PDB file of C-alpha atoms and ligand atoms in Angstrom:
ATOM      1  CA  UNK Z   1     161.176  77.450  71.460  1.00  0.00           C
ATOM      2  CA  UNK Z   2     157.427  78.486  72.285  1.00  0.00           C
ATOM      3  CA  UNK Z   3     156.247  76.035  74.538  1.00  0.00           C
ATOM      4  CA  UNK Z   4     153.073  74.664  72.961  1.00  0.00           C
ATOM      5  CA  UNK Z   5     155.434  74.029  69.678  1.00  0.00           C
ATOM      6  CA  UNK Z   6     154.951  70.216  70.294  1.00  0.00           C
ATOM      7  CA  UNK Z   7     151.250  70.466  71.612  1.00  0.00           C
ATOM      8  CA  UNK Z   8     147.985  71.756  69.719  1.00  0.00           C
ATOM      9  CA  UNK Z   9     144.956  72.659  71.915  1.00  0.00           C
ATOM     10  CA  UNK Z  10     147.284  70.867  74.952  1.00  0.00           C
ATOM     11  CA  UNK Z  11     147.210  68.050  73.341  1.00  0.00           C
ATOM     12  CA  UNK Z  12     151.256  66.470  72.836  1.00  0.00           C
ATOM     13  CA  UNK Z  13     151.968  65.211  69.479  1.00  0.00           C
ATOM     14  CA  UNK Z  14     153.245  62.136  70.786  1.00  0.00           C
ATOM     15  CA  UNK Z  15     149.869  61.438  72.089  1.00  0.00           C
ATOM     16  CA  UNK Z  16     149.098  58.012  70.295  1.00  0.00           C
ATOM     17  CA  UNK Z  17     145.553  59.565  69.191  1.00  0.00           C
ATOM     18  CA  UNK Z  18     146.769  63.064  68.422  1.00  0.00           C
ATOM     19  CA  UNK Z  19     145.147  63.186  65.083  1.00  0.00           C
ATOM     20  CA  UNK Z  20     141.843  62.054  66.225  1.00  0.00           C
ATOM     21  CA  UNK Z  21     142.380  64.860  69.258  1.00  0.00           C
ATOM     22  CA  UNK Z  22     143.270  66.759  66.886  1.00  0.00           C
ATOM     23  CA  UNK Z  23     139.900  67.211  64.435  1.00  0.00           C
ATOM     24  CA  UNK Z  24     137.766  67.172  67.543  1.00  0.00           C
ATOM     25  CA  UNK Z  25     139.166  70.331  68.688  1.00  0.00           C
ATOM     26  CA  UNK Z  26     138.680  71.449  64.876  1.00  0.00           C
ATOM     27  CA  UNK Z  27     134.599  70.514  65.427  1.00  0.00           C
ATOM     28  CA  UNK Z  28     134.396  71.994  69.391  1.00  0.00           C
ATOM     29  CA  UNK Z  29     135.768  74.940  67.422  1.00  0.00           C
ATOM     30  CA  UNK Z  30     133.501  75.157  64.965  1.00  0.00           C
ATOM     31  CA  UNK Z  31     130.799  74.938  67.061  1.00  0.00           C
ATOM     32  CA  UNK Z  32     132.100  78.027  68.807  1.00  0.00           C
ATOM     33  CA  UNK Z  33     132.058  79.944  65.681  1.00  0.00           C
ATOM     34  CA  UNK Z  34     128.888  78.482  64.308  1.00  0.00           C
ATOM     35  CA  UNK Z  35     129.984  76.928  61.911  1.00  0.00           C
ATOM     36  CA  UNK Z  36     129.235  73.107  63.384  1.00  0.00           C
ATOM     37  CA  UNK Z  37     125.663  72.339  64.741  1.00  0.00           C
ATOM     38  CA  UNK Z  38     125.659  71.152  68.140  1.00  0.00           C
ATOM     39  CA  UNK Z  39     124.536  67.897  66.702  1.00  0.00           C
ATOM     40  CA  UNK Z  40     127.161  67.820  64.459  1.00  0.00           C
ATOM     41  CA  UNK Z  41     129.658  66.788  67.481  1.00  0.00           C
ATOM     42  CA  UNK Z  42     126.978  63.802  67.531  1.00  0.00           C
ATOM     43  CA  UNK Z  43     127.484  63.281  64.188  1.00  0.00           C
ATOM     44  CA  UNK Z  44     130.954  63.335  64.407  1.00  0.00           C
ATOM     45  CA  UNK Z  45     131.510  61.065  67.362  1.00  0.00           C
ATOM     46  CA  UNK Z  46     129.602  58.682  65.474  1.00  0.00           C
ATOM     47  CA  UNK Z  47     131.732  58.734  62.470  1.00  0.00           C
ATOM     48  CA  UNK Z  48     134.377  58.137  64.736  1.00  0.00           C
ATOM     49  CA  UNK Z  49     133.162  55.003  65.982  1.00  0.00           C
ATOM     50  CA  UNK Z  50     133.073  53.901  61.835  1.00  0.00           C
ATOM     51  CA  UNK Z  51     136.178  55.256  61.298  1.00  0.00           C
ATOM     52  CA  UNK Z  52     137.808  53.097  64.579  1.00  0.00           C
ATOM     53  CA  UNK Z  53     136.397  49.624  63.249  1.00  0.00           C
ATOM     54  CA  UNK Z  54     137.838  50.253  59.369  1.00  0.00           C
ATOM     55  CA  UNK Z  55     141.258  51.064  61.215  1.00  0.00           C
ATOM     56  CA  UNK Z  56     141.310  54.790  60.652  1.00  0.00           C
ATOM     57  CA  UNK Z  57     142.767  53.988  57.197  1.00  0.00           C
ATOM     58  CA  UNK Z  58     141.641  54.347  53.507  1.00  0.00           C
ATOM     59  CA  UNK Z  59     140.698  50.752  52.776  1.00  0.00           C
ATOM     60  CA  UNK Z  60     140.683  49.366  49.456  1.00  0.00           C
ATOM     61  CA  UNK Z  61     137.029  49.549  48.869  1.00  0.00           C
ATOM     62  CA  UNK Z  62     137.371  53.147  49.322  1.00  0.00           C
ATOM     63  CA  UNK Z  63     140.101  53.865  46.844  1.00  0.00           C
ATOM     64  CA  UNK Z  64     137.771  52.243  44.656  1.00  0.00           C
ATOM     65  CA  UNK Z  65     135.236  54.443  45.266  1.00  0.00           C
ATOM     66  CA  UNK Z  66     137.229  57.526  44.957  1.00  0.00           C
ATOM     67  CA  UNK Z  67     138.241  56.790  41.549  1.00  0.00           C
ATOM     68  CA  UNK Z  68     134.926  56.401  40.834  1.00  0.00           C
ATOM     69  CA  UNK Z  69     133.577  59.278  42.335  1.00  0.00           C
ATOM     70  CA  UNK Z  70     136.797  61.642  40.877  1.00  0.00           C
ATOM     71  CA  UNK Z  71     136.247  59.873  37.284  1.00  0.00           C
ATOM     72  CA  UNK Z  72     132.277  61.432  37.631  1.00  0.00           C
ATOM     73  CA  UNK Z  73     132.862  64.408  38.651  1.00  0.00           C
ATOM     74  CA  UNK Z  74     135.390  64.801  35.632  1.00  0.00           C
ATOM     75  CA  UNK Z  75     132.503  64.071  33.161  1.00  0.00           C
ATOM     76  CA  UNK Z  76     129.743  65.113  34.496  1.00  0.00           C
ATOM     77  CA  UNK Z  77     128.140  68.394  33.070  1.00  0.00           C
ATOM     78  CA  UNK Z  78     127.288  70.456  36.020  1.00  0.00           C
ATOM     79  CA  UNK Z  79     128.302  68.837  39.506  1.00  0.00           C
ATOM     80  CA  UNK Z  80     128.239  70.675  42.444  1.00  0.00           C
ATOM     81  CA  UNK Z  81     129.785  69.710  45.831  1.00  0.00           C
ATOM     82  CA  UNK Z  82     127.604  70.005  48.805  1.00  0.00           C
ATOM     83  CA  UNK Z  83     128.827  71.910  52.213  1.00  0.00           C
ATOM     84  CA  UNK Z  84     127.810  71.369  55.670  1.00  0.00           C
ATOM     85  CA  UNK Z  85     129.190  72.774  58.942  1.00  0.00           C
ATOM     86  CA  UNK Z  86     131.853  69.564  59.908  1.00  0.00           C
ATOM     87  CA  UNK Z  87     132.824  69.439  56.414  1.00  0.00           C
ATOM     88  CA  UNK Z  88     133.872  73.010  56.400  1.00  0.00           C
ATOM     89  CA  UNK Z  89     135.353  72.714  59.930  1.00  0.00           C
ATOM     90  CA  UNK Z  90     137.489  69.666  59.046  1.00  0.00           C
ATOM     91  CA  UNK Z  91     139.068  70.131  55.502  1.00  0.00           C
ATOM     92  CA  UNK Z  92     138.026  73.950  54.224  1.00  0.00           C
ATOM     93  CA  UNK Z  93     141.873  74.122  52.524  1.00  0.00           C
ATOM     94  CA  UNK Z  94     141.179  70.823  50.811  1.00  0.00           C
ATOM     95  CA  UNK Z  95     137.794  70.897  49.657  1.00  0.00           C
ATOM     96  CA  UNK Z  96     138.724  74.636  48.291  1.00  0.00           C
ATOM     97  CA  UNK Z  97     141.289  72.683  46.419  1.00  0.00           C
ATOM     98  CA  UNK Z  98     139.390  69.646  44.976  1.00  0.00           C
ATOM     99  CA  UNK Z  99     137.018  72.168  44.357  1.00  0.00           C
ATOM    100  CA  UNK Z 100     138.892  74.152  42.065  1.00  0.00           C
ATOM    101  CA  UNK Z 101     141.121  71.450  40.620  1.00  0.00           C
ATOM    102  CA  UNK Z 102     137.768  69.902  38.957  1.00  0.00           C
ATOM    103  CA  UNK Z 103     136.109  73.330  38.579  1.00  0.00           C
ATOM    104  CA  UNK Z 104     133.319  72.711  40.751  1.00  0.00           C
ATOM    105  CA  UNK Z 105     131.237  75.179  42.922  1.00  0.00           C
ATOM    106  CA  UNK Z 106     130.586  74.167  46.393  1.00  0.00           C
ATOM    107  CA  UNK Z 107     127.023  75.022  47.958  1.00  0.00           C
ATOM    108  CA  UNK Z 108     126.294  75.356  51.370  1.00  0.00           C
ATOM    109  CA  UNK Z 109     123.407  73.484  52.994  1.00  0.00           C
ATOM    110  CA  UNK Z 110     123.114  72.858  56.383  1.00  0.00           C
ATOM    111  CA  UNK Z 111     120.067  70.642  57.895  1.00  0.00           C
ATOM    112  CA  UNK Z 112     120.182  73.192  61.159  1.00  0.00           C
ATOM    113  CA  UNK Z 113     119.520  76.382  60.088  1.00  0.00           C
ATOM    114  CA  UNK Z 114     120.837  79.056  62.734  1.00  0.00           C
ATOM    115  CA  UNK Z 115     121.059  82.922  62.202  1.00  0.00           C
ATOM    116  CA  UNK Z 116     124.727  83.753  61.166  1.00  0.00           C
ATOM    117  CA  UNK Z 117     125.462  80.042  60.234  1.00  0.00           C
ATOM    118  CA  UNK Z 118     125.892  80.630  56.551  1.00  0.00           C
ATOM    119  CA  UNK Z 119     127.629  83.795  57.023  1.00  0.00           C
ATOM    120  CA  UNK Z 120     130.487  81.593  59.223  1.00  0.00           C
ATOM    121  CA  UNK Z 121     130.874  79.227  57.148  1.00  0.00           C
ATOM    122  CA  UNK Z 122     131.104  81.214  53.687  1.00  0.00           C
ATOM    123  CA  UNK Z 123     133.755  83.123  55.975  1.00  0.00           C
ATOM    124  CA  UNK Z 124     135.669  79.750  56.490  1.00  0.00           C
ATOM    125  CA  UNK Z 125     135.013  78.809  52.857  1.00  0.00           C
ATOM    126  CA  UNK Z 126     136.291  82.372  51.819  1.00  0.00           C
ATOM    127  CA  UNK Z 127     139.803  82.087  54.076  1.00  0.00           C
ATOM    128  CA  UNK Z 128     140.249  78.924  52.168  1.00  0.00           C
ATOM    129  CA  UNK Z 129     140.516  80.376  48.910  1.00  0.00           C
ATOM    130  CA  UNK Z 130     136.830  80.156  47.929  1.00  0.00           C
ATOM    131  CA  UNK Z 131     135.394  81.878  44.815  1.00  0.00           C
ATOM    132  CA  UNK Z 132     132.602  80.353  43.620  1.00  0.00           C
ATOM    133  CA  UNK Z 133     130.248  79.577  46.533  1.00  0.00           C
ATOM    134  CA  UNK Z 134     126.494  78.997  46.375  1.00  0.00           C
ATOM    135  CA  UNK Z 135     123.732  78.529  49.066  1.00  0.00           C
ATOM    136  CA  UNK Z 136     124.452  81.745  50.175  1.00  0.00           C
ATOM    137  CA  UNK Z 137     121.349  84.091  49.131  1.00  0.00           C
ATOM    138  CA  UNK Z 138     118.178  82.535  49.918  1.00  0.00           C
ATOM    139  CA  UNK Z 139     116.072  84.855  47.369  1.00  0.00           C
ATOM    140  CA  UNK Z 140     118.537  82.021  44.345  1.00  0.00           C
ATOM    141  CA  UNK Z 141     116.968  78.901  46.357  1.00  0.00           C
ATOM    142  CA  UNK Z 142     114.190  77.031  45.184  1.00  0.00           C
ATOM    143  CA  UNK Z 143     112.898  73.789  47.092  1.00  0.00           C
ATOM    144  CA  UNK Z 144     113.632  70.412  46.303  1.00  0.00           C
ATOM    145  CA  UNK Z 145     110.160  68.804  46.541  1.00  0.00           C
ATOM    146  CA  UNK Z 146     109.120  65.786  49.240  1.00  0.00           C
ATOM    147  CA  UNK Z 147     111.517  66.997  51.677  1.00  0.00           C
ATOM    148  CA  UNK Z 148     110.721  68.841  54.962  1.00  0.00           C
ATOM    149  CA  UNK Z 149     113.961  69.614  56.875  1.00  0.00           C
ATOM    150  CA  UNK Z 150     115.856  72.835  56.007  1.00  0.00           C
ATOM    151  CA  UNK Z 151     118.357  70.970  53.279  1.00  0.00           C
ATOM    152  CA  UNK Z 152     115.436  71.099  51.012  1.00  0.00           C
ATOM    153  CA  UNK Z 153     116.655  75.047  49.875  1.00  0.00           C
ATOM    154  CA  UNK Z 154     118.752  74.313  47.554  1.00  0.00           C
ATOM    155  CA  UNK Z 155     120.416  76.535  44.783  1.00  0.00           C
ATOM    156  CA  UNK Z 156     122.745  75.068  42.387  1.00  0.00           C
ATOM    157  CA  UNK Z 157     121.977  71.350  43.494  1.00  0.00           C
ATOM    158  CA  UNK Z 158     118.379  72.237  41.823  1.00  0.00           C
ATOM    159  CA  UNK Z 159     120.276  72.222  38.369  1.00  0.00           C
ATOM    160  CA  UNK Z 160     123.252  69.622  38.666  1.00  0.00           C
ATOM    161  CA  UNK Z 161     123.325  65.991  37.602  1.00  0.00           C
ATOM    162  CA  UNK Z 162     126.113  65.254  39.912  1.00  0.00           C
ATOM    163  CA  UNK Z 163     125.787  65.823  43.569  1.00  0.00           C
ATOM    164  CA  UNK Z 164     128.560  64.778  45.799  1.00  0.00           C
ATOM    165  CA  UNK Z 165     126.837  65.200  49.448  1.00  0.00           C
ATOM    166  CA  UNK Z 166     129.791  64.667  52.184  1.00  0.00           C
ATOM    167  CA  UNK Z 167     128.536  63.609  55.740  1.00  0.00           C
ATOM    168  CA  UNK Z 168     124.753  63.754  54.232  1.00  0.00           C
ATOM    169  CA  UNK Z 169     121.565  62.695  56.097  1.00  0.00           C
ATOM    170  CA  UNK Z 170     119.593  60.232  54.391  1.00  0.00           C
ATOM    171  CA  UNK Z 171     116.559  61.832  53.643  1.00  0.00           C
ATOM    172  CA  UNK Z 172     118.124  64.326  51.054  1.00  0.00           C
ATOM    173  CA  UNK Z 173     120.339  61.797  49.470  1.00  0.00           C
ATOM    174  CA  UNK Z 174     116.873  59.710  48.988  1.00  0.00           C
ATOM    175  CA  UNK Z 175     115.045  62.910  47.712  1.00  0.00           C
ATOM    176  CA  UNK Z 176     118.333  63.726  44.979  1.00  0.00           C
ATOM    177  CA  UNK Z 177     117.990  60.002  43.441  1.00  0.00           C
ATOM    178  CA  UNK Z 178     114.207  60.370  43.139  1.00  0.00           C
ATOM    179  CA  UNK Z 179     115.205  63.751  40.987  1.00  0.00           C
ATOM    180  CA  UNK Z 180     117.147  61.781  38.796  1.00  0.00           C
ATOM    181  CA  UNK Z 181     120.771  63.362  40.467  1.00  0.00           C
ATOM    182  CA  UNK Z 182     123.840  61.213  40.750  1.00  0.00           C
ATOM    183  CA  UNK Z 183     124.285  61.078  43.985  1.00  0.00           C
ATOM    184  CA  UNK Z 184     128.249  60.988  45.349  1.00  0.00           C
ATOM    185  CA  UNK Z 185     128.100  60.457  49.337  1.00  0.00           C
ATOM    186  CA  UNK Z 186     130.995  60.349  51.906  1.00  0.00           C
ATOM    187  CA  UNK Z 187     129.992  58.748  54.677  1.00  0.00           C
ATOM    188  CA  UNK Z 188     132.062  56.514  57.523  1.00  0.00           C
ATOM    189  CA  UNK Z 189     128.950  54.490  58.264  1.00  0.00           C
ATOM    190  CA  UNK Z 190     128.794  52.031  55.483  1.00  0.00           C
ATOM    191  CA  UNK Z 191     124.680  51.219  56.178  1.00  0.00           C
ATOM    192  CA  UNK Z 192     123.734  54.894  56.528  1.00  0.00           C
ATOM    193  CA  UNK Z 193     120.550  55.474  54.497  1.00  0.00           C
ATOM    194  CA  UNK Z 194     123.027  57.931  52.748  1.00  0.00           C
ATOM    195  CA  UNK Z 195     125.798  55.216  51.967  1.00  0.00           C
ATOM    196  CA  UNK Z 196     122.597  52.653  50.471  1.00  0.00           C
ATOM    197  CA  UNK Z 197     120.981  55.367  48.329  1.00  0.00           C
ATOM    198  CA  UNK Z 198     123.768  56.369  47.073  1.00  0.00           C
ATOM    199  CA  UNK Z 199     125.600  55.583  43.753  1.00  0.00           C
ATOM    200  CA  UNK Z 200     128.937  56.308  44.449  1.00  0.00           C
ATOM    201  CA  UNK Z 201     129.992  55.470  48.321  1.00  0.00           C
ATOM    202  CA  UNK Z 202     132.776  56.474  49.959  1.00  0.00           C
ATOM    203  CA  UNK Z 203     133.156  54.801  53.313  1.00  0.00           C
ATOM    204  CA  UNK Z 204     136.223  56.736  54.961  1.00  0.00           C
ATOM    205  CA  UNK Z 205     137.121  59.802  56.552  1.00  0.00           C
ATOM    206  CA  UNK Z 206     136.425  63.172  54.871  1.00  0.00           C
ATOM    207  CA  UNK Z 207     139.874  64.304  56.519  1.00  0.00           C
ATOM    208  CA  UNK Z 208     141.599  61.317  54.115  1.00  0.00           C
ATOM    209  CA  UNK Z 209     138.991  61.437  51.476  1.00  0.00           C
ATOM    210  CA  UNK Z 210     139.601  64.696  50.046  1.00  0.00           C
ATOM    211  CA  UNK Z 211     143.484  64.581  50.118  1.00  0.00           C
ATOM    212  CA  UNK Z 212     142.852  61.768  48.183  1.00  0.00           C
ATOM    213  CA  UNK Z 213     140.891  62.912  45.709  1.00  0.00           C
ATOM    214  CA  UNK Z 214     142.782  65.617  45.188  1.00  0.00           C
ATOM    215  CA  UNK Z 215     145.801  63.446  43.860  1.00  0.00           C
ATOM    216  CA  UNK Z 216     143.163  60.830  42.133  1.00  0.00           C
ATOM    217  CA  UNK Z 217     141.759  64.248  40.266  1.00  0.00           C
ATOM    218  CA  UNK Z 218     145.790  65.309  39.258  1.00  0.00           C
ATOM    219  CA  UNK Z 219     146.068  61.834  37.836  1.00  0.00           C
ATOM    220  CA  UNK Z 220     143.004  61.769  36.167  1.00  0.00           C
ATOM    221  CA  UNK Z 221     142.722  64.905  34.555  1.00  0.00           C
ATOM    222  CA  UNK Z 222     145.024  63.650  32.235  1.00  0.00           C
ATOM    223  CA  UNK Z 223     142.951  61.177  31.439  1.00  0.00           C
ATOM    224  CA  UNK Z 224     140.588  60.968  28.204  1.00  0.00           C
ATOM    225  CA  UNK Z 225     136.313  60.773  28.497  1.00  0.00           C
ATOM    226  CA  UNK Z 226     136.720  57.264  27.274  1.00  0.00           C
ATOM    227  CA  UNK Z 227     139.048  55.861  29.618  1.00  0.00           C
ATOM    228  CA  UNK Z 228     136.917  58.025  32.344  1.00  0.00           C
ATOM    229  CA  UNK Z 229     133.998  56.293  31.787  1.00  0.00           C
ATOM    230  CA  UNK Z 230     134.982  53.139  31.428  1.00  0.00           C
ATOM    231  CA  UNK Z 231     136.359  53.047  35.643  1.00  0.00           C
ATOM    232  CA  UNK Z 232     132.853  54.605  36.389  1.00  0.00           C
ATOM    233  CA  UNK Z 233     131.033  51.689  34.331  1.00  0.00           C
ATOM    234  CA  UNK Z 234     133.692  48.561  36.250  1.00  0.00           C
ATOM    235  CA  UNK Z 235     132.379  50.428  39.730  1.00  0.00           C
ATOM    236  CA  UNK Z 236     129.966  48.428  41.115  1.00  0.00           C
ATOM    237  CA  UNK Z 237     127.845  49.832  44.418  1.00  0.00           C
ATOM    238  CA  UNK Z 238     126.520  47.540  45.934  1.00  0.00           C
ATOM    239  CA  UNK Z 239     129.429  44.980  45.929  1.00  0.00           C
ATOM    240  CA  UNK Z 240     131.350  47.944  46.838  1.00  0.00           C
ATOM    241  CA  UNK Z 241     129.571  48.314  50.475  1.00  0.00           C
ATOM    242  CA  UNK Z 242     129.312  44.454  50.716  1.00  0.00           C
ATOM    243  CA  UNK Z 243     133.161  44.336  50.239  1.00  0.00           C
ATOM    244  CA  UNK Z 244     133.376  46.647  52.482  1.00  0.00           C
ATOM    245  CA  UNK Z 245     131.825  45.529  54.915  1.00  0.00           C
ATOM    246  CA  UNK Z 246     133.429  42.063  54.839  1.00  0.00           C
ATOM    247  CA  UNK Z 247     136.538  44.225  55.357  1.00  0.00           C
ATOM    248  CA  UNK Z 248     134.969  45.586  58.351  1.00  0.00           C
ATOM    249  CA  UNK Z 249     134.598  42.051  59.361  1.00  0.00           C
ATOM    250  CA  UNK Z 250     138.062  40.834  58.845  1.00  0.00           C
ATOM    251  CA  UNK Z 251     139.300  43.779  60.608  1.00  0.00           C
ATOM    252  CA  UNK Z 252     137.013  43.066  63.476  1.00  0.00           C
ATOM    253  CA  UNK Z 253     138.518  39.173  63.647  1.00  0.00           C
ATOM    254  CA  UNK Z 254     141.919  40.459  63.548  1.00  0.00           C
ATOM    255  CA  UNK Z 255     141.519  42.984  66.400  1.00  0.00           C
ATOM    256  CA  UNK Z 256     139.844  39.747  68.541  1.00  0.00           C
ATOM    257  CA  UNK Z 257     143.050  38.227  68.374  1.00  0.00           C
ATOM    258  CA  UNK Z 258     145.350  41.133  68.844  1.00  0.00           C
ATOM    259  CA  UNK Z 259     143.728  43.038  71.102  1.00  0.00           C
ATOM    260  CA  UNK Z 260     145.165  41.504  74.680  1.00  0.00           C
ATOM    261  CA  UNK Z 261     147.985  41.049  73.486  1.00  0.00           C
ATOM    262  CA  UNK Z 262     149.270  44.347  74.733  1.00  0.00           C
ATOM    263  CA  UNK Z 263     147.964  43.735  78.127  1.00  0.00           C
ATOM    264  CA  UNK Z 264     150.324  40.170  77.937  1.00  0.00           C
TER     265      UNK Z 264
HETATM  266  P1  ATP W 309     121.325  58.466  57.489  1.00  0.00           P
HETATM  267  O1  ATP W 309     120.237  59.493  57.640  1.00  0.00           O
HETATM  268  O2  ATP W 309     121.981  58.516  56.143  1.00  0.00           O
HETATM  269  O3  ATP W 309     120.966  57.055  57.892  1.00  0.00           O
HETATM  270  P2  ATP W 309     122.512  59.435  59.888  1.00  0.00           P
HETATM  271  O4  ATP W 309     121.176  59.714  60.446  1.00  0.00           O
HETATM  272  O5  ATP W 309     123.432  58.559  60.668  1.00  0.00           O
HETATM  273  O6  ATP W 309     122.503  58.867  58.434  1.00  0.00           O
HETATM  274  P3  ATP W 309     123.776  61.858  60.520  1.00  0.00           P
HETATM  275  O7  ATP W 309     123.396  61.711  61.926  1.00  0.00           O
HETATM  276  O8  ATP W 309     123.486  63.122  59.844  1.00  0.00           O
HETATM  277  O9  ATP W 309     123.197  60.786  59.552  1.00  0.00           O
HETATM  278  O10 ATP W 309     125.310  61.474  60.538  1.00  0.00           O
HETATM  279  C1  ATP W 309     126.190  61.809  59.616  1.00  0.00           C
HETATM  280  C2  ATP W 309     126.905  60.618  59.045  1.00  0.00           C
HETATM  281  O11 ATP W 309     128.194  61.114  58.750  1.00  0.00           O
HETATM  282  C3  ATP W 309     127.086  59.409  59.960  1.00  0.00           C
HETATM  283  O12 ATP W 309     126.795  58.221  59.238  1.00  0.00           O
HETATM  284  C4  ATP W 309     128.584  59.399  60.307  1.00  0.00           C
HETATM  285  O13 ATP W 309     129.128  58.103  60.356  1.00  0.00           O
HETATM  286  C5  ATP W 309     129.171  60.161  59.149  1.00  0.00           C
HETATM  287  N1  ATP W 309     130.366  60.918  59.492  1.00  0.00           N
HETATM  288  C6  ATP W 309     130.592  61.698  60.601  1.00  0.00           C
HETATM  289  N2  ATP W 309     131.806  62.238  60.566  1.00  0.00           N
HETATM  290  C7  ATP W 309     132.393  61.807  59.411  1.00  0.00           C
HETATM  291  C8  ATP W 309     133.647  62.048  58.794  1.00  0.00           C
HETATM  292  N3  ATP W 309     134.565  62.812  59.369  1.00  0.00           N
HETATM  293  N4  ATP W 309     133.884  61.473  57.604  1.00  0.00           N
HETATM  294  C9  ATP W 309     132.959  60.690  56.992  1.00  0.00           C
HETATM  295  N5  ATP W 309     131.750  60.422  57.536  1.00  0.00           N
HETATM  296  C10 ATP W 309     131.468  60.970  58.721  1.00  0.00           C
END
């Protein structure tokens, strides 16, 4: 038996937070290939800290927005799924998937633009399966007007009506709804400026979300446009976060009680 078989990047399985271990080596590692942006370990870390107080779990409100988000994306007329470095560090297999299940192209745009970043992650993206990836030749881009940081080149995102913008910054998620764009946003931090603008928000973990939409999308494909739209026009936002975050709040009086109980 090779000796690491029960360990990944030393860490034991057993460990009781081996899969959180787990996709932070996957980030470190990106950021080694240059794929993740330095501050996308910040980024990260701090989606941690969302994902601890929802209980690391898909929570209802989430489902909800999944179905959503998959029901959109099935109707929409030219939706495009948005790439950044984390994303493509932490689920390139899936998103691959999810992307070719609905038929979608993914784009890669990165807020911190780096010589050889693109060229990593279409790599990644490639090794996954990819076919049909845009963002790649900056001669296709035009720029989305009123914003100033780099995720302003955009190529296919110029022409979609559906934009689904995992682990976005809020500045580009506010320019896309001025444009008119139906914005789709992933995002552990359920009072992000991302999560508000928003129409459809997802508050989990991209490493459960897309798993899950995956099977949603098997489901709903078989489906009709009627029956499609009608769980997009029951979805409700706004009570979707405020559910959400009364969740947050329930889970955060449950831990109160629980959580000394292990020391007893
Ligand atoms: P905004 O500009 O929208 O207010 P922000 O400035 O917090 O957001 P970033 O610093 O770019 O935006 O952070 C990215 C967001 O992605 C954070 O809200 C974080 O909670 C979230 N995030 C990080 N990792 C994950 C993950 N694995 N799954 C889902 N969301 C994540």
């Amino acid at each position: 038996m090779p000796l690491n078989e029960n360990k990944s990047h030393g860490v034991p399985k057993s460990h009781p937070r081996f899969s959180s271990l787990k996709y932070r080596h996957k980030i470190i590692e990106g950021m080694k290939n240059l794929v993740v942006a330095e501050a996308g370990l910040i980024a990260h870390g701090r989606g941690e800290c969302f994902d601890y107080i929802i209980g690391e779990k898909t929570i209802k409100t989430a489902k909800n927005a999944i179905n959503a988000a998959v029901a959109v994306l099935l109707t929409a007329k030219r939706p495009v799924i948005s790439v950044n470095g984390n994303v493509a560090a932490l689920v390139p297999n899936e998103l691959v998937a999810l992307s070719k299940l609905l038929n979608i192209p993914l784009e890669i745009n990165l807020f911190y633009s780096k010589e050889g970043r693109i060229k990593a992650i279409t790599e990644v993206l490639k090794n996954a399966g990819a076919t049909d990836i845009k963002g790649t030749n900056e001669d296709m881009m035009t720029e989305l007007t009123g914003l100033e940081s780099n995720r302003r080149k955009v190529d296919f995102i110029a022409k979609a009506d559906v934009v689904m913008v995992p682990l976005e910054d809020g500045d580009r998620t506010e320019t896309l709804k001025k444009l008119g764009k139906m914005v789709i946003a992933v995002d552990l931090n359920p009072i992000s400026r991302t999560a508000l603008w928003a129409d459809i928000t997802i508050v989990d973990n991209i490493i459960r979300v897309i798993p899950e939409m995956i099977e949603t999308a098997k489901q709903f494909k078989k489906l009709n446009k009627k029956e499609l739209i009608e769980i997009v026009n029951n979805f409700n936002n706004k009570l979707n976060i405020q559910k959400t975050l009364d969740l947050i709040i329930d889970y955060i009086t449950k831990q109160k009680e629980e959580a000394f109980k292990i020391l007893e």
